[in-house]
mmCIF file with all atom_site columns, C-alpha atoms and ligand atoms in Angstrom:
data_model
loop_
_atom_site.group_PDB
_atom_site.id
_atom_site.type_symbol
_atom_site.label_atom_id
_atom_site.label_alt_id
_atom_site.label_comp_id
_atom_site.label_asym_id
_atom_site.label_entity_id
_atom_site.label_seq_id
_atom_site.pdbx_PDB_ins_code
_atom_site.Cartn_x
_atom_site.Cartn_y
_atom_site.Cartn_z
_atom_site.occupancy
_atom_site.B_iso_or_equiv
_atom_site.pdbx_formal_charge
_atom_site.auth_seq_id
_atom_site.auth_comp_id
_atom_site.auth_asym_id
_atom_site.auth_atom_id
_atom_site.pdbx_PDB_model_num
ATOM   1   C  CA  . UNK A 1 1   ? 187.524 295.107 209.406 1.00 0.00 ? 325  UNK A CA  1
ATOM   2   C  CA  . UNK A 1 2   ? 187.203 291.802 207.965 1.00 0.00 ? 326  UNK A CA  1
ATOM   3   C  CA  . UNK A 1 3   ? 190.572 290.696 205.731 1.00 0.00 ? 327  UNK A CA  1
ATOM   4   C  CA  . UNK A 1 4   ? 189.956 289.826 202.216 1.00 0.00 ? 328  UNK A CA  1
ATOM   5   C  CA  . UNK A 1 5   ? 190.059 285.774 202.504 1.00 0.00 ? 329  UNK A CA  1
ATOM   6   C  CA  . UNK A 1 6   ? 187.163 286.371 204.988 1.00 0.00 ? 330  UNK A CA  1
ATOM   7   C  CA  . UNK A 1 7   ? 185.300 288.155 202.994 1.00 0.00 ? 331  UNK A CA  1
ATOM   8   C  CA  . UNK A 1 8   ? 185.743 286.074 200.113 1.00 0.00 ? 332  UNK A CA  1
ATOM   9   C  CA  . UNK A 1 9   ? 184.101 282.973 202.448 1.00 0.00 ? 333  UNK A CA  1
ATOM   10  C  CA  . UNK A 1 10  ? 181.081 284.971 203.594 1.00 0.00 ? 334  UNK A CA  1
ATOM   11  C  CA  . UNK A 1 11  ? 180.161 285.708 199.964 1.00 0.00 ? 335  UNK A CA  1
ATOM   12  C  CA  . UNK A 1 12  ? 180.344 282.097 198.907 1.00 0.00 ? 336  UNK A CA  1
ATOM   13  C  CA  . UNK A 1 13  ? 178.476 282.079 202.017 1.00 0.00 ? 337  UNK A CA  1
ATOM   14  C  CA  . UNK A 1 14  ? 176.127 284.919 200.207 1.00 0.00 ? 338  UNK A CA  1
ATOM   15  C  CA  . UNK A 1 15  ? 175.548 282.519 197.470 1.00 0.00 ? 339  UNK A CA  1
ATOM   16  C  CA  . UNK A 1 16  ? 174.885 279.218 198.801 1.00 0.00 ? 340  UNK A CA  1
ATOM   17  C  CA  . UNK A 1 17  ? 172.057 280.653 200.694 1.00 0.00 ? 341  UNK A CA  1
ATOM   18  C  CA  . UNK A 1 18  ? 170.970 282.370 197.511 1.00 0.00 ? 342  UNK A CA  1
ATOM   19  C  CA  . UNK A 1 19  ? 170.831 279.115 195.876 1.00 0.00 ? 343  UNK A CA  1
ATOM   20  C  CA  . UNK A 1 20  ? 168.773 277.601 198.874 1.00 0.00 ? 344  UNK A CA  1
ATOM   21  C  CA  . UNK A 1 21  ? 166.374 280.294 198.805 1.00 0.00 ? 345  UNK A CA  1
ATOM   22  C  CA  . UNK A 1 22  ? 166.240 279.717 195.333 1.00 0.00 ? 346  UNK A CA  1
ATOM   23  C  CA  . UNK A 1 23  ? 165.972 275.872 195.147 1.00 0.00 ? 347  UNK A CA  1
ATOM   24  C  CA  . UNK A 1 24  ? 163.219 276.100 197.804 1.00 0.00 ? 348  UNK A CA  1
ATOM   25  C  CA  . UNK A 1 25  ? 161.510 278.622 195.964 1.00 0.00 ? 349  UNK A CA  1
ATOM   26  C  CA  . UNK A 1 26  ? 161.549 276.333 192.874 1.00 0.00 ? 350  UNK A CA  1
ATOM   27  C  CA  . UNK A 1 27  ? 160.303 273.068 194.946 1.00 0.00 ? 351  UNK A CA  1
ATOM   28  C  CA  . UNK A 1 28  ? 157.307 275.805 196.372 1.00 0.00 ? 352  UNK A CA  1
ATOM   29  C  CA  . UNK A 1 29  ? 156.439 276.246 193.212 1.00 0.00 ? 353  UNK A CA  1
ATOM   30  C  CA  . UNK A 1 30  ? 156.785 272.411 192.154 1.00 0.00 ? 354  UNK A CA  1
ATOM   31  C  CA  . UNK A 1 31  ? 154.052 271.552 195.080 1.00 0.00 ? 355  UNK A CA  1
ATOM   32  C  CA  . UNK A 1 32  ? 151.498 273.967 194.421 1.00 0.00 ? 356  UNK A CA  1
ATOM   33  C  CA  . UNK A 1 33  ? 151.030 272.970 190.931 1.00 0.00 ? 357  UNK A CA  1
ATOM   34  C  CA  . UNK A 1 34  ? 150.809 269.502 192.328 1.00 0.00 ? 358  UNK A CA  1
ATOM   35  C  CA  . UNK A 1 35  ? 148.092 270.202 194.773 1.00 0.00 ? 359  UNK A CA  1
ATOM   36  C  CA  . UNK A 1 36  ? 150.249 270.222 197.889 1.00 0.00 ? 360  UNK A CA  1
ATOM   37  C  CA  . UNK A 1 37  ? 149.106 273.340 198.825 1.00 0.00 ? 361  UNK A CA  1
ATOM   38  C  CA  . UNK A 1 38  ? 149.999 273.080 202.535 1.00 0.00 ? 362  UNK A CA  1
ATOM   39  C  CA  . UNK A 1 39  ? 153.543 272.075 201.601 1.00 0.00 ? 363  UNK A CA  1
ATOM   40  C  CA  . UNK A 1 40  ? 153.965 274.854 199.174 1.00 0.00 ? 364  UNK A CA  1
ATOM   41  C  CA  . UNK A 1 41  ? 153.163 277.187 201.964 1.00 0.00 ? 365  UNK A CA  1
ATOM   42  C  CA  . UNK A 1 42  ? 156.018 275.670 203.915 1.00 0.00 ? 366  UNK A CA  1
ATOM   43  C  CA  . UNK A 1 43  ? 158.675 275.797 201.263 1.00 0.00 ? 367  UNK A CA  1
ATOM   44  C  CA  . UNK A 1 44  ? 157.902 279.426 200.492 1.00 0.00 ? 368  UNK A CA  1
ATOM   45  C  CA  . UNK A 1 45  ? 158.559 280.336 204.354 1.00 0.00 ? 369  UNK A CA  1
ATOM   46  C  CA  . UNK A 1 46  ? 161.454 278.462 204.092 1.00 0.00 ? 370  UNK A CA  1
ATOM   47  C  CA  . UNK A 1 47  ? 162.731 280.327 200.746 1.00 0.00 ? 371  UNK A CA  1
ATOM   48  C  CA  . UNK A 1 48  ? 161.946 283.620 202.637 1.00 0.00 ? 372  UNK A CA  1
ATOM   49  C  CA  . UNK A 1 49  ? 163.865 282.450 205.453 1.00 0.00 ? 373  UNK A CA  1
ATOM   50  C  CA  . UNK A 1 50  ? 167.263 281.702 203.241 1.00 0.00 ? 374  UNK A CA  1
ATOM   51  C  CA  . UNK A 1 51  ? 166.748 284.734 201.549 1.00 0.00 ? 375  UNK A CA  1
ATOM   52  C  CA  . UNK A 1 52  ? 166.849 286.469 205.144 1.00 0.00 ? 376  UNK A CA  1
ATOM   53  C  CA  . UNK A 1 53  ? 170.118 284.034 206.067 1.00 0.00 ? 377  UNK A CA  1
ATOM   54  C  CA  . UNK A 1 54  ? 171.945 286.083 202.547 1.00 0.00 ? 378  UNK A CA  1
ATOM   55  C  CA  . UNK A 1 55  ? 170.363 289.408 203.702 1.00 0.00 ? 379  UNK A CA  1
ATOM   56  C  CA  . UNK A 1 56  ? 172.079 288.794 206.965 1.00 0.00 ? 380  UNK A CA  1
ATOM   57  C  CA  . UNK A 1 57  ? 175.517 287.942 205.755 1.00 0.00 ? 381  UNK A CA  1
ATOM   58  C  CA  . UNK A 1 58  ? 175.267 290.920 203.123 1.00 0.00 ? 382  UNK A CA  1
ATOM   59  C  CA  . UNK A 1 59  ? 174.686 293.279 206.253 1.00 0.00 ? 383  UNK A CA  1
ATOM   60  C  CA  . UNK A 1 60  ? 177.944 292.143 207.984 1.00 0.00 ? 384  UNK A CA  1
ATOM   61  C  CA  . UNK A 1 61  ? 179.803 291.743 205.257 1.00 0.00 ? 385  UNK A CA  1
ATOM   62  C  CA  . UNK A 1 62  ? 179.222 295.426 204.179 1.00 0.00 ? 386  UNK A CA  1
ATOM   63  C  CA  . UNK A 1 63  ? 179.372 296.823 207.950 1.00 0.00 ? 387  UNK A CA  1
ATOM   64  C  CA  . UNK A 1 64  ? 182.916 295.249 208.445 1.00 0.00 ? 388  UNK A CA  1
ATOM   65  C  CA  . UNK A 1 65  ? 184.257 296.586 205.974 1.00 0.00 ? 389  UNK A CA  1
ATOM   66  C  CA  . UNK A 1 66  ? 183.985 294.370 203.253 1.00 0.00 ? 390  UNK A CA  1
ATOM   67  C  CA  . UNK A 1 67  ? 181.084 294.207 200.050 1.00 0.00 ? 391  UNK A CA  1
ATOM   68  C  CA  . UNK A 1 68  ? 178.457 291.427 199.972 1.00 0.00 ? 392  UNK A CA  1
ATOM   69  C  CA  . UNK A 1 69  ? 178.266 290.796 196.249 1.00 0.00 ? 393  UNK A CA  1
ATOM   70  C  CA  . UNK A 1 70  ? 175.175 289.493 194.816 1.00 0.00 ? 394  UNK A CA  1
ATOM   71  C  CA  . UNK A 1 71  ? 175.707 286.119 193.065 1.00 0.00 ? 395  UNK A CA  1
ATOM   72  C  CA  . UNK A 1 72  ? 174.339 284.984 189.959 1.00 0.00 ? 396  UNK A CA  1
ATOM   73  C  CA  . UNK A 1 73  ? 172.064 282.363 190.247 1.00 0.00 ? 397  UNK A CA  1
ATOM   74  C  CA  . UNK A 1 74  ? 171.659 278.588 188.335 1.00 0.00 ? 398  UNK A CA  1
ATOM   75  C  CA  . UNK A 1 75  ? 168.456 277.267 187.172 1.00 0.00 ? 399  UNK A CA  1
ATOM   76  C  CA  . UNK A 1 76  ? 167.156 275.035 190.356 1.00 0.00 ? 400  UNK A CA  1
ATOM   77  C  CA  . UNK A 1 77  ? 165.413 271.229 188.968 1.00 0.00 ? 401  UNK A CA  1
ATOM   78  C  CA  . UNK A 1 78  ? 162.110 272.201 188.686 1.00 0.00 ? 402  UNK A CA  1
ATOM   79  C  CA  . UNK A 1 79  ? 160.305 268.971 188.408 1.00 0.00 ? 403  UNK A CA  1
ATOM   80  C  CA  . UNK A 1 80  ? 160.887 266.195 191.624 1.00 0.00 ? 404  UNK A CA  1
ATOM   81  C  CA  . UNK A 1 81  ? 159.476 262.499 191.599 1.00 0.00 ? 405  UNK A CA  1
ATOM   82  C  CA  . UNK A 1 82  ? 156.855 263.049 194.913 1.00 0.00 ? 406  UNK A CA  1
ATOM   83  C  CA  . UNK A 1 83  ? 157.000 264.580 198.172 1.00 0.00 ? 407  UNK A CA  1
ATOM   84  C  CA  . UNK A 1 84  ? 159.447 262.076 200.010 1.00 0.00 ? 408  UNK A CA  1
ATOM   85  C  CA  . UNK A 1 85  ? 162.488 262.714 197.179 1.00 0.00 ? 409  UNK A CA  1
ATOM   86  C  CA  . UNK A 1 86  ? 161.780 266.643 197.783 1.00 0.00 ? 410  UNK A CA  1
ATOM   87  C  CA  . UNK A 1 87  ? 162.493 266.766 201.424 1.00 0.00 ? 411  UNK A CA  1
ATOM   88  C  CA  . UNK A 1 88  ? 164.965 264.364 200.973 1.00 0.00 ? 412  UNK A CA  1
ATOM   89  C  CA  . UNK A 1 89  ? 166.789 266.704 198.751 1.00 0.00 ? 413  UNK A CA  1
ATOM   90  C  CA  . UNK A 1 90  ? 166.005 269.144 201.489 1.00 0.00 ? 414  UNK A CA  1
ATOM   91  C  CA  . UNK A 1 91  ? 167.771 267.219 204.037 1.00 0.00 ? 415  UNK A CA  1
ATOM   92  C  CA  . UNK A 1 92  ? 170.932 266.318 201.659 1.00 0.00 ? 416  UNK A CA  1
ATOM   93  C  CA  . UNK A 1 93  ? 171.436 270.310 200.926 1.00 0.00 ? 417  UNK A CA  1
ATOM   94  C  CA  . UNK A 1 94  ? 170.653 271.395 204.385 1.00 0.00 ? 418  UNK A CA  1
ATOM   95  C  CA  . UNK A 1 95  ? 173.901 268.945 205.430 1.00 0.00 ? 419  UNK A CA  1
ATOM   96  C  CA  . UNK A 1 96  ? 175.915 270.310 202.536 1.00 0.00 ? 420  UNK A CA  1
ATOM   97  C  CA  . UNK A 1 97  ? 174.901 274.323 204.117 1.00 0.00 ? 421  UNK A CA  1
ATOM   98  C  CA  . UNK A 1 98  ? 175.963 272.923 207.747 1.00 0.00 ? 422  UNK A CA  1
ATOM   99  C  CA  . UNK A 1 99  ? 179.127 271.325 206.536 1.00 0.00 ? 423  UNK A CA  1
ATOM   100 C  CA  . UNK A 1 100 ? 179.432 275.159 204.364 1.00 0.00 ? 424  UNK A CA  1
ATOM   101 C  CA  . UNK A 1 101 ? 179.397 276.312 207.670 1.00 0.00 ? 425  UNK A CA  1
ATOM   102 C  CA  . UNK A 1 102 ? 181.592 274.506 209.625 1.00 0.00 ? 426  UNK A CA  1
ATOM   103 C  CA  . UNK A 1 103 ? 184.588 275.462 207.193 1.00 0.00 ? 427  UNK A CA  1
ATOM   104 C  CA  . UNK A 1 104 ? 183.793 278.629 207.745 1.00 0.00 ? 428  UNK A CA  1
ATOM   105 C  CA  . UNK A 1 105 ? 183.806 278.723 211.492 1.00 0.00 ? 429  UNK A CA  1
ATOM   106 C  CA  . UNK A 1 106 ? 187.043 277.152 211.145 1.00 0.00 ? 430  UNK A CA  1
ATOM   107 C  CA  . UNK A 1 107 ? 188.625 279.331 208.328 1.00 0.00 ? 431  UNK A CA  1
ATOM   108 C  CA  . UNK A 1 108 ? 188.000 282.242 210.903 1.00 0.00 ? 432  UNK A CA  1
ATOM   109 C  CA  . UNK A 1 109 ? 189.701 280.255 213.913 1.00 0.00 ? 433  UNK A CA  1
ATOM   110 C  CA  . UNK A 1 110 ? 192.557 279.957 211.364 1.00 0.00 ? 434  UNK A CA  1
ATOM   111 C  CA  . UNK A 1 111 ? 192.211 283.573 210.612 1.00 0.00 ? 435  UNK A CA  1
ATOM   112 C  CA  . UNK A 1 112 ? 191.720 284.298 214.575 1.00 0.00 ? 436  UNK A CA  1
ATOM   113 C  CA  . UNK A 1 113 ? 188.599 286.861 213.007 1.00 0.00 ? 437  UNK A CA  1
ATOM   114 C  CA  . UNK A 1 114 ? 186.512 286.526 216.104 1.00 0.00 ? 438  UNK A CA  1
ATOM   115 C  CA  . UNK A 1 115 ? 183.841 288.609 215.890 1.00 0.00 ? 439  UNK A CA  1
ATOM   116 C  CA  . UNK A 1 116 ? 183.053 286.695 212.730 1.00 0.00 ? 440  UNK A CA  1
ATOM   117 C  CA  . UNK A 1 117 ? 183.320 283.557 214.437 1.00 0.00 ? 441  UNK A CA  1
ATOM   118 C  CA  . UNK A 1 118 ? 180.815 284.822 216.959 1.00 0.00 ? 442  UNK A CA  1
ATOM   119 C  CA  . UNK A 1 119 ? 178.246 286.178 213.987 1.00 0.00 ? 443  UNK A CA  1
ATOM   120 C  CA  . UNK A 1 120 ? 178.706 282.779 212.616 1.00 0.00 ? 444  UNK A CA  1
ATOM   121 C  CA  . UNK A 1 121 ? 177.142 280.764 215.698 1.00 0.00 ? 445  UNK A CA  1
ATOM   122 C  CA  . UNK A 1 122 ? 173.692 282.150 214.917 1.00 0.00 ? 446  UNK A CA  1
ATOM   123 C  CA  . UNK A 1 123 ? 174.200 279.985 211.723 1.00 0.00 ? 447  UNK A CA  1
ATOM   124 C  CA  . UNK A 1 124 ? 175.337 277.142 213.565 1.00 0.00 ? 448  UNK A CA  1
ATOM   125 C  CA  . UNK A 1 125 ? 172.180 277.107 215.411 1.00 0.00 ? 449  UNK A CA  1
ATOM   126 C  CA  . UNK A 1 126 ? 169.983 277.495 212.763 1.00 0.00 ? 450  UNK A CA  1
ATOM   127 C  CA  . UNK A 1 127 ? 171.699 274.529 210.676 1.00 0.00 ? 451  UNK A CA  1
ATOM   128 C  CA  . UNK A 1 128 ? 170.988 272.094 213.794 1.00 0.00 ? 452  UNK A CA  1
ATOM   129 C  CA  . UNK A 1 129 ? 167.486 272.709 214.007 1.00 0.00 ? 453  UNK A CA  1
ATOM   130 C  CA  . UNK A 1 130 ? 167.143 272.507 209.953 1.00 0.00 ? 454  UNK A CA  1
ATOM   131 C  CA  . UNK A 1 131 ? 168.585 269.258 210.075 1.00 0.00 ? 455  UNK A CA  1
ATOM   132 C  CA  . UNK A 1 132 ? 166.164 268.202 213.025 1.00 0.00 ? 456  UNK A CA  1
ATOM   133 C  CA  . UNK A 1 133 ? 163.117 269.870 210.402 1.00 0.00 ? 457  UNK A CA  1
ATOM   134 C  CA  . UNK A 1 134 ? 164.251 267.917 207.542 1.00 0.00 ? 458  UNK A CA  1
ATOM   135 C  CA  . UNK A 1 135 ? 164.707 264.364 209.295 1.00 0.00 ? 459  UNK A CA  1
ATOM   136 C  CA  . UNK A 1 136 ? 161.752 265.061 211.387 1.00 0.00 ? 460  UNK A CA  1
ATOM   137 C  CA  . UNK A 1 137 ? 159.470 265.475 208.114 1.00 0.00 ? 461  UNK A CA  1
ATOM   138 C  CA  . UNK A 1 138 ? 160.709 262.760 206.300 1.00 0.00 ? 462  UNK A CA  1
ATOM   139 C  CA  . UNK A 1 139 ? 160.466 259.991 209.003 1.00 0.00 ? 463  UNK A CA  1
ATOM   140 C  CA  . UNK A 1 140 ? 156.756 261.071 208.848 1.00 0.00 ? 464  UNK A CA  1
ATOM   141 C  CA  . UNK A 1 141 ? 156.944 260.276 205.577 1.00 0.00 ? 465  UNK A CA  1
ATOM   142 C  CA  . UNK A 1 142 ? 158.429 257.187 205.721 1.00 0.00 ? 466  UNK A CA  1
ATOM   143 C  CA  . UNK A 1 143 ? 155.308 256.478 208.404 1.00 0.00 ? 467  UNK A CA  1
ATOM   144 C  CA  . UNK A 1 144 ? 152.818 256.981 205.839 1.00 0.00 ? 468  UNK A CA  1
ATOM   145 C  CA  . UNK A 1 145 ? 154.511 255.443 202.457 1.00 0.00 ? 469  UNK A CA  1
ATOM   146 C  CA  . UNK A 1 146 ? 152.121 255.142 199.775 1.00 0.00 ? 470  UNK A CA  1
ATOM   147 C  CA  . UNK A 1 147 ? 148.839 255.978 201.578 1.00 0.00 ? 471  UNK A CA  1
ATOM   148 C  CA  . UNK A 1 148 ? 146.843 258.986 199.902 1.00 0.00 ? 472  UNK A CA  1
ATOM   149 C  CA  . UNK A 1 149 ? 145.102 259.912 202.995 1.00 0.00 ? 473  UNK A CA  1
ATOM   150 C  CA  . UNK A 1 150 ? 148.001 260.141 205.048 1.00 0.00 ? 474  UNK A CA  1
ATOM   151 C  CA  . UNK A 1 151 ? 149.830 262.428 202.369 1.00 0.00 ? 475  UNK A CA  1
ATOM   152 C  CA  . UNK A 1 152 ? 147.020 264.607 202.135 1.00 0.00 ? 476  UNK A CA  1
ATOM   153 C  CA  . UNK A 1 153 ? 146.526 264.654 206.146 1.00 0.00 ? 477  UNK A CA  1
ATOM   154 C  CA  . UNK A 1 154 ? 150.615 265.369 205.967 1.00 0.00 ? 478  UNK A CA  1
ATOM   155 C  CA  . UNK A 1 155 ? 150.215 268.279 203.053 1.00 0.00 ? 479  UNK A CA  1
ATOM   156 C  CA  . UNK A 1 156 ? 147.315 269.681 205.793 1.00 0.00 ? 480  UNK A CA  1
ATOM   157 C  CA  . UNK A 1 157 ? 149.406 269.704 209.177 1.00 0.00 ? 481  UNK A CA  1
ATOM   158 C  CA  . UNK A 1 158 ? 152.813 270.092 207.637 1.00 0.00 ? 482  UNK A CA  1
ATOM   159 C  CA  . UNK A 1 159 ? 153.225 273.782 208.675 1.00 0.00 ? 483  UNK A CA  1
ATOM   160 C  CA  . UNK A 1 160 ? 152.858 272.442 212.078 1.00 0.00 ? 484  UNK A CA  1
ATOM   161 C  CA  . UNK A 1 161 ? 155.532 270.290 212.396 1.00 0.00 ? 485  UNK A CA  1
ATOM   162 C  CA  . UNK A 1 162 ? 158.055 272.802 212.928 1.00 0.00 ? 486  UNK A CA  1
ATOM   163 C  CA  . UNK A 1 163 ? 156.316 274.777 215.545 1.00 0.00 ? 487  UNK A CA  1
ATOM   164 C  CA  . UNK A 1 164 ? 155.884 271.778 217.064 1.00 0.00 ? 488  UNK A CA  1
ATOM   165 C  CA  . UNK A 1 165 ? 159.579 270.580 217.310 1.00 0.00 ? 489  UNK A CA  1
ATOM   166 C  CA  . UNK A 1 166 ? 160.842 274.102 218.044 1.00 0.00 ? 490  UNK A CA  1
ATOM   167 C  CA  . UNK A 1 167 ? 158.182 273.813 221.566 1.00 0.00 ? 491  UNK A CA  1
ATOM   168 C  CA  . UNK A 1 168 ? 159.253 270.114 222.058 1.00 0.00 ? 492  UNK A CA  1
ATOM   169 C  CA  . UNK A 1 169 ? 163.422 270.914 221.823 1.00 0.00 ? 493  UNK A CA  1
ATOM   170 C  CA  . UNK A 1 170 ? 163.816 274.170 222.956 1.00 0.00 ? 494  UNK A CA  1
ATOM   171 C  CA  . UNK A 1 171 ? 164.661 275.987 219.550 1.00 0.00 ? 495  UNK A CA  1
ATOM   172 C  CA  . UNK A 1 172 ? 164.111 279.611 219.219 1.00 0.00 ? 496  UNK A CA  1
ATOM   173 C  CA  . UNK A 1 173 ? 160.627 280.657 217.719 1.00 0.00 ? 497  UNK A CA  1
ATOM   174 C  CA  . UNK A 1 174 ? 161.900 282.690 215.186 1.00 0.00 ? 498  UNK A CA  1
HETATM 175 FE FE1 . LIG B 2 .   ? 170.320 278.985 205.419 1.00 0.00 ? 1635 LIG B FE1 1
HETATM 176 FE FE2 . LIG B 2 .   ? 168.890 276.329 205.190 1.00 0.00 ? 1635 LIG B FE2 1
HETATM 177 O  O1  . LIG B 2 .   ? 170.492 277.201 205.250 1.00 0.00 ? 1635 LIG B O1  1
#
């Protein structure tokens, strides 16, 4: 049985990965209608993934005894100045999630709750290698700067760059 502060945390929890699944969802959308077709692809997998992150914490939530309330949700920007400023935004949120995260792990330690704790590493893991994602995309980026061909080879291979740094680091395929 989870007490009631801890369940209040996962469900802020609940909604921050709501919001990411969201915001990626809006910057999918963003990049298709931009003719970065190979990035859209990417940011849709990655709103699928957040929405899997909620689904998760909804599951425990409910199973220990507490109930993994579905947030509203705010209007994500919809418009972004290129392809550079979107992952950068990527990178900035996915720091905000890990630091989410990390007051979490701690509010349970406080709370001595764990078997929360111990759900909560999965997350932990998953924030390093988004981090790693993020940086790793945008110092390719910052290789190509203004040249067309090299964002349109990027937009072609970018679905590749994460299986690639998952092989190269270890990280788990899923
Ligand atoms: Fe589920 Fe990207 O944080």
């Amino acid at each position: 049985m989870i007490s009631e502060k801890i369940a209040k945390s996962l469900n802020r929890q609940v909604q921050l990965e709501a919001e990411s699944s969201q915001i990626y969802l809006a910057m999918a959308s963003w990049a298709e209608v931009e003719g970065y077709n190979g990035t859209a692809a990417f940011l849709y997998k990655h709103s699928d993934e957040e929405r899997i992150h909620m689904l998760k914490l909804i599951k425990f939530i409910n199973e220990r005894g507490g109930h993994g309330v579905i947030p509203a949700l705010a209007q994500p920007s919809l418009k972004y100045k290129g392809i550079k400023p979107l992952f950068e935004e990527v990178l900035s949120h996915e720091i905000h999630v890990s630091g989410e995260i990390n007051k979490l792990v701690d509010i349970c330690l406080k709370e001595k709750d764990y078997t929360t704790h111990n759900f909560l590493q999965w997350y932990v893991g998953e924030q390093i290698e988004e981090e790693a994602l993020a940086r790793r995309i945008i110092d390719k980026l910052k290789l190509i700067g203004d040249d067309k061909g090299g964002h349109y080879l990027f937009d072609r291979d970018v679905t590749t760059i994460e299986s690639a740094l998952k092989s190269e680091k270890g990280f788990r395929s899923e």
